[in-house]
Coordinates of C-alpha atoms in Angstrom, one line a residue:
M11 CA 13.2 15.5 -25.8
Q12 CA 12.7 12.5 -24.7
L13 CA 14.4 11.3 -21.5
I14 CA 14.2 7.5 -20.7
K15 CA 14.9 5.4 -17.5
V16 CA 17.5 3.1 -17.8
D17 CA 16.3 -0.3 -17.3
N18 CA 16.2 -2.9 -19.6
K19 CA 19.8 -4.2 -21.7
K20 CA 19.1 -1.2 -24.4
T21 CA 18.8 1.1 -22.5
R22 CA 21.9 0.1 -20.8
Q23 CA 23.8 0.0 -24.1
L24 CA 22.4 3.4 -25.3
F25 CA 23.9 4.7 -21.3
H26 CA 27.5 3.2 -22.6
K27 CA 27.2 4.8 -26.2
V28 CA 27.1 8.7 -24.9
P29 CA 30.6 9.1 -23.8
H30 CA 31.1 7.6 -27.1
L31 CA 29.9 9.8 -28.6
I32 CA 30.8 13.3 -26.5
Y33 CA 34.8 12.2 -26.9
K34 CA 34.8 11.0 -30.8
N35 CA 37.6 12.8 -31.9
D36 CA 39.4 13.3 -28.3
E37 CA 42.2 11.4 -28.6
N38 CA 43.0 12.4 -24.3
W39 CA 39.9 10.2 -23.6
A40 CA 40.2 6.7 -22.3
A41 CA 37.1 4.9 -21.8
P42 CA 36.0 3.0 -18.7
L43 CA 35.5 -0.5 -18.8
Q44 CA 31.2 -0.7 -19.2
G45 CA 31.8 -4.0 -17.4
M46 CA 33.2 -1.4 -14.3
V47 CA 30.7 1.2 -14.7
E48 CA 27.5 -1.3 -14.6
N49 CA 29.1 -2.8 -11.4
I50 CA 28.4 0.4 -9.7
F51 CA 24.8 0.2 -10.6
N52 CA 24.4 -3.6 -9.0
P53 CA 22.8 -4.5 -5.7
E54 CA 24.9 -7.3 -5.6
K55 CA 28.6 -5.6 -6.6
N56 CA 28.3 -2.3 -5.0
K57 CA 27.2 -2.6 -1.2
T58 CA 26.4 1.2 -1.1
F59 CA 23.0 0.1 -2.5
R60 CA 22.3 -1.7 1.2
H61 CA 22.3 2.4 3.2
G62 CA 21.5 4.2 -0.5
K63 CA 19.2 4.4 -3.9
A64 CA 20.1 5.0 -7.3
I65 CA 18.6 5.6 -10.6
R66 CA 19.9 6.4 -15.2
W67 CA 18.3 8.4 -17.3
I68 CA 19.3 8.7 -21.2
L69 CA 18.3 11.8 -23.5
L70 CA 17.0 11.6 -26.8
G71 CA 16.7 14.2 -28.7
N72 CA 13.2 14.8 -31.1
N73 CA 14.8 13.2 -34.3
G74 CA 15.6 9.9 -32.1
E75 CA 19.2 11.6 -31.8
L76 CA 21.2 10.8 -28.0
L77 CA 22.3 14.2 -26.5
G78 CA 23.1 12.6 -22.9
R79 CA 23.2 10.6 -19.7
I80 CA 22.9 11.0 -15.8
A81 CA 22.5 9.0 -12.9
A82 CA 21.2 10.2 -9.7
F83 CA 21.6 8.7 -6.3
V84 CA 21.7 8.6 -2.5
D85 CA 23.5 7.7 0.1
F86 CA 21.5 7.6 3.6
H87 CA 24.3 7.5 5.9
L88 CA 26.3 9.8 3.8
S89 CA 23.5 11.6 3.0
E90 CA 23.1 12.9 7.1
T91 CA 26.5 14.2 7.6
Y92 CA 25.8 17.5 5.7
K93 CA 24.0 20.3 7.4
Q94 CA 21.1 19.7 5.3
P95 CA 20.6 15.9 3.3
T96 CA 22.3 15.8 0.4
G97 CA 22.5 13.7 -2.4
G98 CA 24.5 12.8 -5.5
C99 CA 24.5 13.3 -9.5
G100 CA 27.0 11.7 -11.2
F101 CA 27.9 9.7 -14.9
F102 CA 27.0 13.0 -16.5
E103 CA 27.6 13.8 -20.7
C104 CA 26.0 16.1 -22.6
V105 CA 26.0 18.0 -26.1
N106 CA 26.6 21.8 -25.2
N107 CA 23.3 22.4 -24.9
K108 CA 22.0 24.0 -22.6
D109 CA 18.7 22.8 -22.5
A110 CA 20.0 19.3 -22.7
A111 CA 22.2 19.8 -19.5
N112 CA 19.1 21.2 -17.8
T113 CA 16.8 18.6 -18.7
L114 CA 19.0 16.1 -16.8
F115 CA 20.0 17.6 -13.8
N116 CA 16.1 18.5 -13.4
A117 CA 15.5 14.9 -13.4
A118 CA 18.5 14.3 -10.7
V119 CA 17.2 16.9 -8.5
E120 CA 13.5 15.9 -8.5
W121 CA 14.7 12.5 -8.1
N122 CA 16.8 13.3 -5.0
R123 CA 14.0 15.5 -3.6
E124 CA 11.8 13.0 -3.8
Q125 CA 14.5 10.6 -1.6
G126 CA 14.3 14.0 1.4
M127 CA 17.3 15.3 -0.4
A128 CA 18.2 19.4 0.2
A129 CA 21.3 19.4 -1.8
M130 CA 22.8 17.5 -4.0
D131 CA 26.7 17.5 -5.9
G132 CA 27.9 16.4 -8.5
P133 CA 29.7 14.8 -10.3
I134 CA 30.1 12.4 -8.1
N135 CA 30.7 8.1 -7.4
F136 CA 27.8 6.2 -6.1
G137 CA 30.0 4.6 -3.8
E138 CA 33.9 5.4 -2.8
N139 CA 35.4 8.6 -3.9
Y140 CA 38.9 7.6 -5.8
V141 CA 36.9 6.7 -8.6
N142 CA 34.9 8.7 -10.2
W143 CA 34.7 12.0 -8.6
G144 CA 35.1 15.5 -9.4
L145 CA 34.5 17.9 -12.7
L146 CA 38.1 18.1 -14.7
A147 CA 38.7 22.4 -14.8
K148 CA 42.0 22.3 -15.5
G149 CA 44.7 19.8 -16.5
F150 CA 42.3 18.8 -20.1
M151 CA 45.2 15.9 -21.0
P152 CA 45.3 12.6 -20.0
Q153 CA 43.4 10.9 -16.9
S154 CA 45.0 9.1 -14.5
Y155 CA 42.9 5.5 -13.7
G156 CA 39.8 6.7 -11.6
M157 CA 40.0 10.6 -12.4
P158 CA 37.3 11.9 -14.6
Y159 CA 37.4 13.6 -17.4
N160 CA 35.7 15.5 -19.2
P161 CA 35.0 18.3 -22.0
E162 CA 35.8 22.4 -21.2
Y163 CA 32.3 23.4 -21.8
Y164 CA 30.9 21.2 -19.1
E165 CA 31.7 23.5 -16.2
K166 CA 29.7 25.9 -18.2
L167 CA 26.6 23.5 -18.2
F168 CA 27.1 22.8 -14.5
R169 CA 27.1 26.6 -13.0
N170 CA 24.7 28.3 -15.8
F171 CA 22.2 25.2 -13.9
G172 CA 23.7 27.1 -10.5
F173 CA 26.1 24.6 -8.5
E174 CA 28.8 26.0 -6.9
V175 CA 31.9 24.9 -5.8
Y176 CA 31.7 22.6 -2.4
F177 CA 35.8 21.8 -2.6
E178 CA 38.3 21.7 -4.9
Q179 CA 40.3 18.6 -5.8
Y180 CA 44.9 18.4 -7.4
S181 CA 46.4 16.8 -9.1
Y182 CA 49.6 16.8 -8.9
H183 CA 52.3 15.1 -10.8
L184 CA 55.7 14.1 -9.8
D185 CA 58.6 13.8 -12.5
Y186 CA 61.1 10.2 -11.1
T187 CA 63.7 11.2 -13.4
V188 CA 64.4 14.2 -11.0
P189 CA 65.7 13.5 -7.9
F190 CA 63.3 14.2 -4.8
P191 CA 64.5 17.8 -3.2
E192 CA 67.8 17.5 -1.1
R193 CA 66.2 18.7 2.4
F194 CA 62.8 16.5 1.8
W195 CA 65.3 13.2 0.8
K196 CA 67.8 14.2 4.0
I197 CA 65.0 14.4 6.1
A198 CA 63.4 11.0 4.3
A199 CA 66.9 8.5 4.8
W200 CA 66.4 9.7 9.0
V201 CA 62.8 8.8 9.4
A202 CA 63.8 5.7 7.5
R203 CA 66.4 4.2 9.6
K204 CA 64.6 5.3 12.9
P205 CA 64.9 1.9 14.3
Q206 CA 61.1 2.5 15.9
Y207 CA 59.7 2.6 13.1
K208 CA 59.4 -0.3 10.2
F209 CA 58.2 -0.5 6.7
K210 CA 55.9 -3.7 4.9
H211 CA 54.5 -4.1 1.8
F212 CA 50.6 -5.6 1.4
S213 CA 51.2 -9.3 0.8
Y214 CA 47.8 -11.0 -0.1
K215 CA 49.2 -14.3 2.5
E216 CA 48.9 -11.8 5.1
V217 CA 45.6 -9.9 4.7
D218 CA 43.6 -10.2 7.3
K219 CA 46.5 -8.6 9.2
F220 CA 46.7 -5.5 6.7
V221 CA 42.9 -5.0 5.9
L222 CA 42.9 -4.5 9.3
D223 CA 45.8 -2.3 9.9
L224 CA 44.9 -0.2 6.6
C225 CA 41.6 0.2 8.3
T226 CA 42.6 1.0 11.8
I227 CA 45.3 3.7 9.9
Y228 CA 42.2 5.0 7.9
D229 CA 39.7 5.5 11.2
A230 CA 42.5 7.5 12.8
A231 CA 43.5 9.7 10.1
W232 CA 40.1 10.5 9.3
S233 CA 37.4 9.9 12.0
H234 CA 37.8 14.3 12.9
H235 CA 36.4 14.5 9.5
E236 CA 32.7 15.7 9.5
H237 CA 32.1 13.3 7.1
Y238 CA 34.3 9.9 8.3
R239 CA 32.8 6.3 8.2
P240 CA 34.5 3.9 9.6
L241 CA 35.8 2.1 7.2
D242 CA 33.9 -1.7 6.2
P243 CA 36.6 -4.4 6.1
D244 CA 34.4 -6.3 3.1
D245 CA 34.4 -3.3 0.8
I246 CA 39.0 -3.4 1.5
Y247 CA 38.2 -7.4 0.2
D248 CA 36.6 -7.0 -2.7
F249 CA 38.1 -4.5 -4.2
L250 CA 41.5 -6.6 -3.0
K251 CA 39.9 -9.0 -5.2
E252 CA 38.6 -7.0 -8.0
S253 CA 41.9 -5.6 -8.4
K254 CA 44.5 -8.3 -7.8
S255 CA 44.9 -8.0 -11.9
I256 CA 46.1 -4.5 -11.6
L257 CA 48.2 -4.5 -8.2
D258 CA 51.6 -4.5 -7.4
P259 CA 51.7 -5.7 -3.9
N260 CA 55.6 -3.3 -3.7
M261 CA 53.8 0.1 -3.8
I262 CA 51.4 -1.0 -0.5
C263 CA 53.3 0.1 2.2
F264 CA 52.6 0.7 5.5
A265 CA 54.2 2.2 8.4
Y266 CA 54.2 0.8 11.6
H267 CA 55.5 2.8 15.1
E268 CA 56.9 0.0 17.7
E269 CA 54.2 -3.2 16.2
R270 CA 51.3 -0.4 16.0
P271 CA 50.4 1.0 12.3
I272 CA 50.7 4.4 11.9
A273 CA 50.5 5.2 8.0
M274 CA 49.5 3.6 4.4
F275 CA 50.2 4.7 1.2
V276 CA 48.8 2.9 -1.8
M277 CA 49.8 3.1 -5.4
I278 CA 48.3 1.7 -9.0
P279 CA 49.5 1.2 -12.0
D280 CA 47.4 3.6 -14.0
I281 CA 45.8 1.6 -16.8
N282 CA 44.0 4.3 -18.2
Q283 CA 47.5 3.7 -20.7
I284 CA 46.3 0.8 -21.2
L285 CA 42.1 1.0 -21.5
I286 CA 42.8 3.9 -24.1
K287 CA 43.7 1.4 -26.8
L288 CA 40.5 -0.6 -25.1
N289 CA 37.3 1.2 -25.9
G290 CA 35.8 0.3 -22.7
K291 CA 35.4 -3.4 -23.7
L292 CA 37.4 -6.0 -22.1
N293 CA 35.9 -9.1 -24.1
L294 CA 38.5 -11.7 -25.5
P295 CA 40.2 -9.5 -28.2
G296 CA 40.6 -6.9 -25.1
I297 CA 41.8 -8.4 -22.7
L298 CA 44.5 -10.2 -24.7
K299 CA 45.0 -6.6 -25.3
F300 CA 45.5 -5.4 -22.2
L301 CA 47.5 -8.5 -21.1
Y302 CA 50.4 -8.0 -24.2
Y303 CA 50.0 -4.2 -23.1
K304 CA 50.6 -5.1 -19.9
H305 CA 53.6 -7.7 -20.7
T306 CA 55.7 -5.0 -22.7
K307 CA 55.3 -2.5 -19.9
T308 CA 53.4 0.3 -21.5
I309 CA 52.3 1.5 -17.9
K310 CA 55.0 4.7 -17.6
R311 CA 52.5 6.6 -14.3
T312 CA 51.1 5.6 -11.1
R313 CA 48.9 7.0 -8.9
I314 CA 49.2 7.0 -5.8
L315 CA 45.2 6.3 -4.7
L316 CA 45.4 6.8 -0.8
M317 CA 47.5 8.3 1.9
G318 CA 46.9 8.3 5.4
I319 CA 49.2 9.6 8.4
D320 CA 47.5 8.9 12.1
P321 CA 47.4 12.4 13.5
K322 CA 49.8 11.4 16.2
Y323 CA 52.6 10.6 13.7
Q324 CA 52.0 13.8 11.6
R325 CA 54.4 15.7 12.7
S326 CA 57.2 13.0 12.5
G327 CA 58.2 13.2 9.0
I328 CA 56.7 9.8 9.1
E329 CA 55.5 10.1 5.3
S330 CA 59.3 11.1 3.9
G331 CA 60.2 7.8 5.3
I332 CA 57.5 6.5 3.1
F333 CA 58.2 7.5 0.0
W334 CA 62.0 7.1 0.5
H335 CA 61.2 3.5 0.9
Q336 CA 59.2 3.3 -2.0
E337 CA 61.9 4.7 -3.9
Q338 CA 63.9 2.7 -3.5
I339 CA 61.0 0.0 -4.8
M340 CA 61.2 2.2 -7.7
K341 CA 63.8 2.1 -8.1
R342 CA 64.4 -2.0 -9.2
K343 CA 65.3 -3.0 -13.2
S344 CA 61.6 -4.0 -12.7
H345 CA 60.1 -0.9 -11.9
Q346 CA 62.3 1.4 -13.6
H347 CA 59.9 1.8 -16.7
Y348 CA 57.8 4.1 -14.3
T349 CA 58.8 8.0 -14.8
D350 CA 55.7 9.5 -13.5
V351 CA 53.5 9.5 -10.6
E352 CA 50.1 11.4 -9.7
L353 CA 49.3 12.3 -6.5
S354 CA 46.0 12.9 -6.6
W355 CA 42.7 13.7 -5.4
A356 CA 44.1 16.2 -2.0
G357 CA 41.2 18.1 -1.5
N358 CA 41.8 21.6 -0.7
F359 CA 40.2 21.6 2.9
N360 CA 42.9 19.0 3.3
P361 CA 46.2 21.4 3.6
K362 CA 48.5 18.7 5.1
I363 CA 48.4 16.4 2.6
I364 CA 48.8 19.5 0.1
A365 CA 51.9 20.5 1.9
I366 CA 53.3 16.2 1.7
Y367 CA 53.0 16.6 -2.0
E368 CA 54.1 19.8 -2.7
A369 CA 57.4 18.4 -0.1
T370 CA 58.2 16.3 -2.6
G371 CA 59.0 18.6 -6.0
A372 CA 55.9 17.7 -7.4
K373 CA 53.6 20.0 -9.8
R374 CA 50.1 20.5 -9.4
E375 CA 48.5 19.8 -12.6
K376 CA 45.1 19.1 -12.8
T377 CA 42.1 20.5 -10.6
H378 CA 38.9 18.9 -10.3
Y379 CA 35.3 20.1 -9.0
T380 CA 32.6 18.4 -6.7
M381 CA 30.4 20.9 -7.1
R382 CA 26.9 21.3 -5.2
Y383 CA 23.2 22.7 -6.3
M384 CA 21.2 23.8 -3.0
F385 CA 17.3 22.8 -3.8
D386 CA 16.2 26.2 -2.0
R387 CA 17.7 28.8 -4.1
N388 CA 17.9 31.2 -1.3
K389 CA 20.6 29.3 0.1
K390 CA 24.1 29.5 -1.0
V391 CA 27.0 26.9 -1.0
S392 CA 29.1 26.9 1.9
P393 CA 32.5 25.5 1.2
A394 CA 33.5 22.3 2.7
P395 CA 35.5 23.2 6.2
I396 CA 39.4 23.1 6.2
I397 CA 40.4 19.5 8.1
G398 CA 42.4 20.3 11.5

């Protein structure tokens, strides 16, 4: 087998070709847009390079056939928040071959070790965790935008190498055609109508205000977490700019208590229901197809990308009020084609958000694992600590 660094046009093309070989007969897989993947490894596009490094490889067999790929990276700001310096690997795709997988994992381990790391998490993203993060372990069905999909045998490859589960991520599905539980709705309506609370939807005309409010809420909600890092407003501006074609301002809601921002709710249309038809390329035909399917309301599902609540208001029922307010939007004719909501990325270390999701009547459908490999093989992986 031959391990080759991805550093030119030819190897980049082969890097993107690997998953198309792995999933050629899998109807559940939606090919991610190649341009969006490339942006992650572009220092001019991904600000994580300001305090991090990344590398990619492809793996060829003895006859030159493609066997797999992997990326390794270190976010030095994040790595310092763990008990031991911890890097990462991701974008792993591989045939069902233990030796091939171990060759890829070993390359990522040795590179991380050279960067001063003592452990490696995977499969994760080089950047924010709401996309490209986690190994699918349960719920092998079409995934929503940003949530990884993989063959069932990947878990065995990870475990055979020595990875252990660091934490689990749950995705819940909510059938919008079924009414919310009566008790939840009564609380929600009561909270939503309290005069001291106000609910506002995002507007690009007031983008500066909403970016500041989002950072304020995020900092309040996550500052007590051991791996907390303040949000960079520039990252939010970049996300809003890059996602403008798919974002619906009516799906981004903020809650205020006497003008103080206290909670946020970010939901996006699940564009995977279109991307599954585009084969990963947004060339001119791809753009025309995307616009056609968007116009014909092909998207039936939305994904809750982010939800945060100031801890001082987590027992106030404000989260119910947000759902009540959002429900009024989803009843409008322009939004009635959405029938399914995915409430995703609820870590098992965050029982509060799990309780909120389950209170809506949503059902747990999928589980992803964030796995960790300790370089000192005498050390065991300690599960992620519970928030609160």
